[in-house]
Each structure stands twice: as structure tokens, then as C-alpha cells.
């Protein structure tokens, strides 16, 4: 079929070592249109895994995973928890990879972070790395904020302060804003 021909072409394009263009935004956007239009979902997970093995920081592959999961499952809490588990394993390979943490955040959307006990259990270990991943620390602060008690909010404020002064100084204004917003919860 025409759709399968497009997928074959895109597979070759995205995996070509010569082209080295596995993050091409236009190719991925076209791929999503082809996959959705011709219902060619089969094999997408394999390609994503292959590309992430080559480059765990390939945000386009992470985005494609979210696209596939959100279009082929009911996005139930069980599915989301499974995906967070998968992403935490990938995050271990490159803890400062924003793509992994963004994917985790996307999977947690519309749920309490506490609904993800594996994340709650593992987040401290990730945050104790040197340097700690900024996105991981932000998730930890958000977990504290969900508790809504003064001691937890104070812990979140400390994290935001640390992010802005020590860890992620380039975005210090963002962390100052997060701290200000969180302090309104007290």
C-alpha cells in the first residue's frame, strides 16, 4: 500500500547512518500523519526502541512513543504506570535527559504524582546523583507540593531555591517564579 511505502521510506530515512537525521522534525510529523491515516501502528514500538538504543536523547523518538501509546491504548492509570516504569528504566541510562522526564510528566498528566508509587520510590535515588537532574528535582518538589502541608511545601521551596542558584542557573527566573507560586500555597 501507499502508506506502507511511506513507512518503509521513513524507516530508511530515520535509521540511515549516512544521513544521521533521526531527529528530523518534518520526517516525524509526516510519519505521524502516515501512521494515523493508514492505521500502521504495528512496528512503531520496535522502531522507537531501535532509535532510542542509538540515541537515548532522541526527543523525536520519545514523542513518537507518546503518540503511539496515546493513540493505541486507553491511557488508563495502569498503562500510564507501565509507561512510567519503562521511562524510569530509560532515565537510568541518561539521568539528565530531559526527554525521559518530560515523557514521565506527560504520562502522569491528569493524575496525582502519588498514583505512581514506583516514581515516588525511585525519585530520591535519581535526585541524589551528582549533578542531580533538574527535571527530577522539579518532580520531587511537585510531589511535596501535592501533600499540601507546610513542611512539604517548605521542602519544595528549598528545592526550587537550589535549582535556581546551584543546579539550573540558566533558568533561575523560572525557578524563582516556581518558588513564588509555591509559597502562595502556605
Coordinates of N, CA and C in Angstrom, one line a residue:
X1 N 0.8 -1.2 0.0 CA 0.0 0.0 0.0 C 0.9 1.2 0.0
X2 N 0.3 2.4 -0.4 CA 1.0 3.6 -0.4 C 1.5 4.0 1.0
X3 N 0.7 3.8 2.0 CA 1.1 4.1 3.4 C 2.3 3.3 3.8
X4 N 2.3 2.0 3.5 CA 3.4 1.1 3.8 C 4.7 1.6 3.1
X5 N 4.5 2.0 1.9 CA 5.7 2.5 1.1 C 6.3 3.7 1.8
X6 N 5.4 4.6 2.3 CA 5.9 5.8 3.0 C 6.6 5.4 4.3
X7 N 6.0 4.4 5.0 CA 6.7 4.0 6.3 C 8.0 3.4 6.0
X8 N 8.1 2.6 4.9 CA 9.4 2.0 4.6 C 10.4 3.0 4.2
X9 N 10.0 4.0 3.5 CA 10.9 5.2 3.1 C 11.3 5.9 4.4
X10 N 10.4 6.2 5.3 CA 10.7 6.9 6.5 C 11.6 6.1 7.4
X11 N 11.4 4.8 7.5 CA 12.3 3.9 8.3 C 13.7 4.0 7.8
X12 N 13.8 3.9 6.5 CA 15.2 4.0 5.9 C 15.8 5.4 6.2
X13 N 15.0 6.4 6.0 CA 15.5 7.8 6.3 C 15.9 8.0 7.7
X14 N 15.0 7.6 8.7 CA 15.3 7.9 10.1 C 16.4 7.0 10.7
X15 N 16.6 5.8 10.0 CA 17.7 4.9 10.6 C 19.0 5.0 9.8
X16 N 19.0 5.8 8.7 CA 20.2 5.8 7.9 C 21.4 6.4 8.7
X17 N 22.5 5.7 8.7 CA 23.7 6.2 9.4 C 24.4 7.3 8.5
X18 N 24.2 7.1 7.2 CA 24.7 8.2 6.3 C 24.1 9.5 6.5
X19 N 22.7 9.5 6.6 CA 22.0 10.8 6.7 C 22.1 11.3 8.2
X20 N 22.2 10.4 9.1 CA 22.3 10.8 10.5 C 21.2 11.9 10.9
X21 N 20.0 11.6 10.6 CA 18.9 12.6 10.7 C 17.7 12.0 11.4
X22 N 17.9 11.2 12.5 CA 16.9 10.5 13.2 C 16.0 11.5 14.0
X23 N 16.3 12.7 14.0 CA 15.6 13.7 14.8 C 14.8 14.7 13.9
X24 N 14.8 14.4 12.6 CA 14.2 15.4 11.7 C 12.7 15.6 12.0
X25 N 12.4 16.8 12.4 CA 11.0 17.1 12.8 C 10.0 16.8 11.7
X26 N 10.3 17.2 10.5 CA 9.4 17.1 9.4 C 9.1 15.6 9.1
X27 N 10.2 14.8 9.1 CA 10.0 13.4 8.9 C 9.1 12.7 9.9
X28 N 9.3 13.1 11.2 CA 8.4 12.6 12.2 C 7.0 13.0 12.1
X29 N 6.8 14.3 11.8 CA 5.4 14.8 11.6 C 4.7 14.1 10.5
X30 N 5.5 13.9 9.4 CA 4.9 13.1 8.3 C 4.6 11.7 8.7
X31 N 5.5 11.1 9.4 CA 5.3 9.7 9.9 C 4.1 9.6 10.7
X32 N 3.8 10.6 11.6 CA 2.6 10.5 12.4 C 1.4 10.6 11.5
X33 N 1.4 11.4 10.5 CA 0.3 11.5 9.6 C 0.0 10.2 8.9
X34 N 1.1 9.6 8.4 CA 1.0 8.3 7.7 C 0.5 7.2 8.6
X35 N 1.1 7.1 9.8 CA 0.7 6.1 10.7 C -0.8 6.2 11.1
X36 N -1.2 7.4 11.4 CA -2.6 7.6 11.8 C -3.6 7.4 10.6
X37 N -3.2 8.0 9.4 CA -4.1 7.9 8.2 C -4.3 6.5 7.7
X38 N -3.2 5.7 7.7 CA -3.3 4.4 7.2 C -3.3 3.3 8.3
X39 N -3.5 3.7 9.5 CA -3.5 2.8 10.7 C -2.4 1.8 10.7
X40 N -1.2 2.3 10.6 CA 0.0 1.5 10.5 C 0.8 1.6 11.8
X41 N 0.1 1.2 12.9 CA 0.7 1.3 14.3 C 1.7 0.1 14.5
X42 N 1.5 -1.0 13.9 CA 2.3 -2.1 14.1 C 3.8 -1.8 13.8
X43 N 4.7 -2.2 14.6 CA 6.1 -1.9 14.4 C 6.6 -0.6 14.9
X44 N 5.8 0.3 15.3 CA 6.2 1.6 15.8 C 7.1 1.4 17.1
X45 N 6.6 0.6 18.0 CA 7.4 0.4 19.2 C 8.8 -0.1 18.9
X46 N 8.9 -1.0 18.0 CA 10.3 -1.6 17.6 C 11.2 -0.5 17.1
X47 N 10.7 0.4 16.2 CA 11.5 1.4 15.6 C 11.9 2.4 16.7
X48 N 11.0 2.7 17.6 CA 11.3 3.7 18.7 C 12.4 3.1 19.6
X49 N 12.3 1.8 19.9 CA 13.3 1.2 20.8 C 14.6 1.2 20.1
X50 N 14.6 0.9 18.8 CA 15.9 0.9 18.0 C 16.5 2.3 18.0
X51 N 15.7 3.3 17.8 CA 16.3 4.7 17.7 C 16.7 5.1 19.1
X52 N 16.0 4.7 20.2 CA 16.5 5.1 21.5 C 17.7 4.4 21.9
X53 N 17.9 3.2 21.4 CA 19.1 2.4 21.7 C 20.3 3.2 21.1
X54 N 20.1 3.8 19.9 CA 21.1 4.5 19.2 C 21.4 5.8 19.9
X55 N 20.3 6.5 20.4 CA 20.5 7.8 21.0 C 19.3 8.0 22.0
X56 N 19.6 7.8 23.2 CA 18.6 7.9 24.3 C 18.0 9.3 24.4
X57 N 18.7 10.3 23.8 CA 18.2 11.7 23.9 C 17.4 12.1 22.7
X58 N 17.0 11.1 21.9 CA 16.3 11.5 20.7 C 14.8 11.8 21.1
X59 N 14.6 13.1 21.3 CA 13.3 13.6 21.7 C 12.2 13.2 20.8
X60 N 12.5 13.2 19.5 CA 11.5 12.8 18.5 C 11.0 11.4 18.7
X61 N 11.9 10.5 19.0 CA 11.5 9.1 19.3 C 10.7 9.0 20.6
X62 N 11.0 9.8 21.6 CA 10.2 9.9 22.8 C 8.8 10.4 22.5
X63 N 8.7 11.4 21.7 CA 7.5 12.0 21.3 C 6.6 11.0 20.5
X64 N 7.3 10.2 19.6 CA 6.6 9.2 18.9 C 6.0 8.1 19.8
X65 N 6.8 7.8 20.8 CA 6.3 6.8 21.8 C 5.0 7.3 22.4
X66 N 5.0 8.5 22.8 CA 3.8 9.1 23.5 C 2.6 9.1 22.5
X67 N 2.9 9.5 21.2 CA 1.9 9.5 20.2 C 1.3 8.1 20.0
X68 N 2.2 7.1 19.9 CA 1.7 5.7 19.7 C 0.9 5.2 20.9
X69 N 1.4 5.4 22.1 CA 0.7 4.9 23.3 C -0.6 5.6 23.5
X70 N -0.6 6.9 23.2 CA -1.9 7.7 23.4 C -2.9 7.4 22.4
X71 N -2.5 6.8 21.2 CA -3.4 6.5 20.2 C -3.8 5.0 20.1
X72 N -3.1 4.2 20.8 CA -3.4 2.8 20.7 C -3.8 2.1 22.1
X73 N -3.9 2.9 23.1 CA -4.3 2.4 24.4 C -5.4 3.3 25.0
X74 N -6.0 2.9 26.1 CA -7.0 3.7 26.7 C -6.4 4.7 27.7
X75 N -5.0 4.7 27.8 CA -4.3 5.6 28.7 C -4.8 5.6 30.1
X76 N -5.2 4.4 30.5 CA -5.6 4.1 31.9 C -4.4 4.3 32.8
X77 N -4.7 4.4 34.1 CA -3.7 4.5 35.1 C -2.7 3.4 35.0
X78 N -3.2 2.2 34.7 CA -2.3 1.0 34.6 C -1.3 1.2 33.4
X79 N -1.8 1.6 32.3 CA -1.0 1.9 31.1 C 0.0 3.0 31.5
X80 N -0.4 4.0 32.1 CA 0.5 5.1 32.4 C 1.6 4.7 33.4
X81 N 1.2 3.9 34.4 CA 2.2 3.4 35.4 C 3.2 2.5 34.7
X82 N 2.8 1.7 33.7 CA 3.7 0.8 33.0 C 4.7 1.7 32.1
X83 N 4.1 2.8 31.5 CA 5.0 3.7 30.8 C 6.0 4.4 31.6
X84 N 5.5 4.8 32.8 CA 6.5 5.5 33.7 C 7.6 4.5 34.1
X85 N 7.2 3.3 34.4 CA 8.2 2.2 34.7 C 9.2 2.1 33.6
X86 N 8.8 2.0 32.3 CA 9.6 1.9 31.2 C 10.5 3.2 31.1
X87 N 10.0 4.4 31.3 CA 10.7 5.6 31.1 C 11.8 5.7 32.3
X88 N 11.4 5.3 33.5 CA 12.4 5.3 34.5 C 13.6 4.4 34.2
X89 N 13.4 3.3 33.6 CA 14.5 2.4 33.2 C 15.4 3.2 32.2
X90 N 14.7 3.8 31.2 CA 15.5 4.6 30.2 C 16.2 5.8 30.9
X91 N 15.6 6.4 31.8 CA 16.2 7.6 32.5 C 17.5 7.2 33.2
X92 N 17.5 5.9 33.7 CA 18.7 5.5 34.3 C 19.9 5.5 33.4
X93 N 19.7 5.4 32.1 CA 20.8 5.4 31.1 C 21.4 6.8 30.9
X94 N 20.5 7.8 31.1 CA 21.0 9.2 30.9 C 20.1 10.1 31.9
X95 N 20.4 10.1 33.1 CA 19.6 10.8 34.1 C 19.3 12.2 33.8
X96 N 20.2 12.9 33.1 CA 19.9 14.3 32.9 C 19.2 14.6 31.5
X97 N 18.7 13.5 31.0 CA 18.0 13.6 29.7 C 16.6 14.1 29.9
X98 N 16.4 15.3 29.4 CA 15.1 16.0 29.6 C 13.9 15.2 28.9
X99 N 14.2 14.5 27.9 CA 13.2 13.8 27.2 C 12.5 12.7 28.1
X100 N 13.3 12.0 28.8 CA 12.7 11.0 29.7 C 11.8 11.6 30.8
X101 N 12.3 12.7 31.4 CA 11.5 13.3 32.4 C 10.2 14.0 31.8
X102 N 10.3 14.5 30.7 CA 9.1 15.1 30.0 C 8.1 14.0 29.7
X103 N 8.6 12.9 29.2 CA 7.7 11.8 28.9 C 7.0 11.3 30.2
X104 N 7.8 11.2 31.3 CA 7.2 10.8 32.6 C 6.1 11.8 33.0
X105 N 6.4 13.1 32.9 CA 5.4 14.1 33.2 C 4.2 14.0 32.3
X106 N 4.4 13.7 31.0 CA 3.2 13.5 30.1 C 2.4 12.3 30.6
X107 N 3.0 11.3 31.0 CA 2.3 10.1 31.4 C 1.5 10.3 32.7
X108 N 2.0 11.2 33.5 CA 1.4 11.5 34.8 C 0.3 12.5 34.7
X109 N 0.1 13.1 33.5 CA -0.9 14.1 33.3 C -2.3 13.6 33.7
X110 N -3.0 14.5 34.4 CA -4.4 14.2 34.9 C -4.4 13.2 36.0
X111 N -3.3 12.9 36.6 CA -3.2 12.0 37.8 C -2.4 12.7 38.9
X112 N -2.6 12.3 40.1 CA -1.7 12.7 41.2 C -0.4 12.0 41.0
X113 N 0.7 12.7 41.3 CA 2.0 12.0 41.2 C 2.1 10.8 42.2
X114 N 1.4 10.9 43.3 CA 1.3 9.8 44.2 C 0.7 8.5 43.6
X115 N 0.0 8.7 42.5 CA -0.6 7.5 41.8 C 0.5 6.6 41.2
X116 N 1.8 7.1 41.3 CA 2.9 6.4 40.6 C 3.9 6.0 41.7
X117 N 3.6 5.0 42.5 CA 4.4 4.6 43.6 C 5.9 4.3 43.2
X118 N 6.1 3.7 42.1 CA 7.4 3.4 41.6 C 8.2 4.7 41.5
X119 N 7.6 5.7 40.9 CA 8.3 7.0 40.8 C 8.6 7.6 42.2
X120 N 7.6 7.6 43.0 CA 7.8 8.1 44.4 C 8.9 7.4 45.1
X121 N 9.0 6.1 44.9 CA 10.0 5.3 45.5 C 11.4 5.5 44.9
X122 N 11.5 5.8 43.6 CA 12.8 5.9 43.0 C 13.3 7.3 42.9
X123 N 12.5 8.3 43.0 CA 12.9 9.7 42.7 C 14.0 10.1 43.6
X124 N 14.1 9.7 44.9 CA 15.2 10.2 45.7 C 16.5 9.7 45.2
X125 N 16.6 8.4 44.7 CA 17.8 7.9 44.2 C 18.3 8.7 43.0
X126 N 17.4 9.0 42.1 CA 17.7 9.8 40.9 C 18.2 11.2 41.4
X127 N 17.5 11.8 42.3 CA 17.9 13.2 42.8 C 19.2 13.2 43.6
X128 N 19.7 12.1 44.0 CA 20.9 12.1 44.8 C 22.2 12.0 43.9
X129 N 21.9 11.8 42.6 CA 23.1 11.8 41.7 C 23.7 13.2 41.6
X130 N 25.0 13.2 41.2 CA 25.7 14.4 41.0 C 26.1 14.6 39.6
X131 N 25.7 15.6 38.9 CA 24.7 16.6 39.4 C 23.3 16.0 39.3
X132 N 22.4 16.4 40.2 CA 21.0 15.9 40.2 C 20.3 16.4 38.9
X133 N 19.5 15.6 38.3 CA 18.7 16.1 37.1 C 17.7 17.1 37.6
X134 N 17.7 18.3 36.9 CA 16.8 19.4 37.3 C 15.4 18.9 37.2
X135 N 15.1 18.2 36.1 CA 13.7 17.8 35.9 C 13.2 16.8 37.0
X136 N 14.1 16.0 37.5 CA 13.8 15.1 38.6 C 13.6 15.8 39.9
X137 N 14.4 16.8 40.1 CA 14.2 17.6 41.3 C 12.9 18.4 41.3
X138 N 12.5 18.9 40.1 CA 11.3 19.5 40.0 C 10.1 18.6 40.3
X139 N 10.2 17.4 39.8 CA 9.1 16.4 40.1 C 9.1 16.1 41.6
X140 N 10.2 16.0 42.2 CA 10.2 15.8 43.6 C 9.6 17.0 44.4
X141 N 9.9 18.2 43.9 CA 9.2 19.3 44.5 C 7.7 19.3 44.3
X142 N 7.3 18.9 43.1 CA 5.9 18.8 42.9 C 5.2 17.7 43.7
X143 N 5.9 16.7 44.0 CA 5.4 15.6 44.9 C 5.2 16.3 46.3
X144 N 6.1 17.0 46.8 CA 6.0 17.7 48.1 C 4.8 18.7 48.0
X145 N 4.6 19.4 46.9 CA 3.5 20.3 46.9 C 2.1 19.6 46.9
X146 N 2.1 18.4 46.3 CA 0.8 17.7 46.3 C 0.3 17.4 47.7
X147 N 1.3 17.3 48.7 CA 0.9 16.9 50.0 C 0.2 18.0 50.8
X148 N 0.5 19.3 50.3 CA -0.2 20.5 50.8 C 0.0 20.8 52.3
X149 N 0.9 20.2 53.0 CA 1.2 20.6 54.4 C 2.4 21.5 54.4
X150 N 2.5 22.3 55.4 CA 3.6 23.3 55.5 C 5.0 22.7 55.3
X151 N 5.3 21.7 56.0 CA 6.6 21.1 56.0 C 7.0 20.6 54.6
X152 N 6.0 20.0 53.9 CA 6.3 19.6 52.5 C 6.4 20.8 51.6
X153 N 5.6 21.8 51.7 CA 5.8 23.0 50.9 C 7.1 23.6 51.1
X154 N 7.6 23.6 52.4 CA 8.9 24.2 52.7 C 10.0 23.4 52.0
X155 N 9.8 22.1 51.9 CA 10.8 21.2 51.2 C 10.8 21.6 49.7
X156 N 9.7 21.8 49.2 CA 9.6 22.2 47.7 C 10.3 23.5 47.5
X157 N 10.1 24.5 48.4 CA 10.7 25.8 48.3 C 12.2 25.7 48.3
X158 N 12.7 24.8 49.2 CA 14.2 24.6 49.2 C 14.7 24.0 47.9
X159 N 14.0 23.1 47.3 CA 14.4 22.5 46.0 C 14.4 23.6 44.9
X160 N 13.3 24.4 44.9 CA 13.3 25.4 43.8 C 14.4 26.4 44.0
X161 N 14.7 26.8 45.3 CA 15.8 27.7 45.5 C 17.1 27.1 45.0
X162 N 17.4 25.8 45.4 CA 18.6 25.1 44.9 C 18.7 25.0 43.4
X163 N 17.5 24.7 42.8 CA 17.5 24.7 41.3 C 18.0 26.0 40.7
X164 N 17.5 27.1 41.3 CA 17.7 28.4 40.7 C 19.1 29.0 41.0
X165 N 19.7 28.5 42.1 CA 21.0 29.0 42.5 C 22.2 28.1 42.2
X166 N 22.0 26.8 42.1 CA 23.1 25.8 42.0 C 23.0 24.9 40.8
X167 N 21.8 24.4 40.5 CA 21.6 23.3 39.6 C 21.3 23.8 38.2
X168 N 20.4 24.7 38.0 CA 19.9 25.1 36.7 C 19.8 26.6 36.7
X169 N 20.9 27.2 36.8 CA 21.0 28.7 37.0 C 20.5 29.4 35.7
X170 N 20.7 28.8 34.6 CA 20.2 29.4 33.3 C 18.7 29.7 33.3
X171 N 18.0 28.9 34.1 CA 16.5 29.1 34.2 C 16.2 29.7 35.6
X172 N 17.0 30.4 36.2 CA 16.8 30.9 37.6 C 15.5 31.7 37.7
X173 N 15.2 32.5 36.7 CA 13.9 33.2 36.8 C 12.7 32.3 36.8
X174 N 12.8 31.2 36.1 CA 11.7 30.2 36.1 C 11.6 29.6 37.5
X175 N 12.7 29.3 38.1 CA 12.7 28.6 39.5 C 12.3 29.6 40.5
X176 N 12.6 30.9 40.4 CA 12.1 31.9 41.3 C 10.6 32.0 41.2
X177 N 10.1 32.0 40.0 CA 8.7 32.0 39.8 C 8.0 30.8 40.4
X178 N 8.6 29.6 40.2 CA 8.0 28.4 40.8 C 8.0 28.5 42.3
X179 N 9.1 29.1 42.9 CA 9.2 29.2 44.3 C 8.1 30.2 44.8
X180 N 7.9 31.3 44.1 CA 6.9 32.3 44.5 C 5.5 31.7 44.4
X181 N 5.2 31.0 43.4 CA 3.9 30.3 43.2 C 3.7 29.3 44.4
X182 N 4.7 28.5 44.7 CA 4.6 27.5 45.7 C 4.4 28.2 47.1
X183 N 5.1 29.3 47.3 CA 5.0 29.9 48.6 C 3.6 30.5 48.9
X184 N 2.8 30.7 47.8 CA 1.4 31.2 48.0 C 0.5 30.0 48.5
X185 N 1.0 28.8 48.5 CA 0.2 27.7 48.9 C 0.3 27.5 50.5
X186 N 1.2 28.2 51.1 CA 1.4 28.0 52.5 C 0.3 28.6 53.3

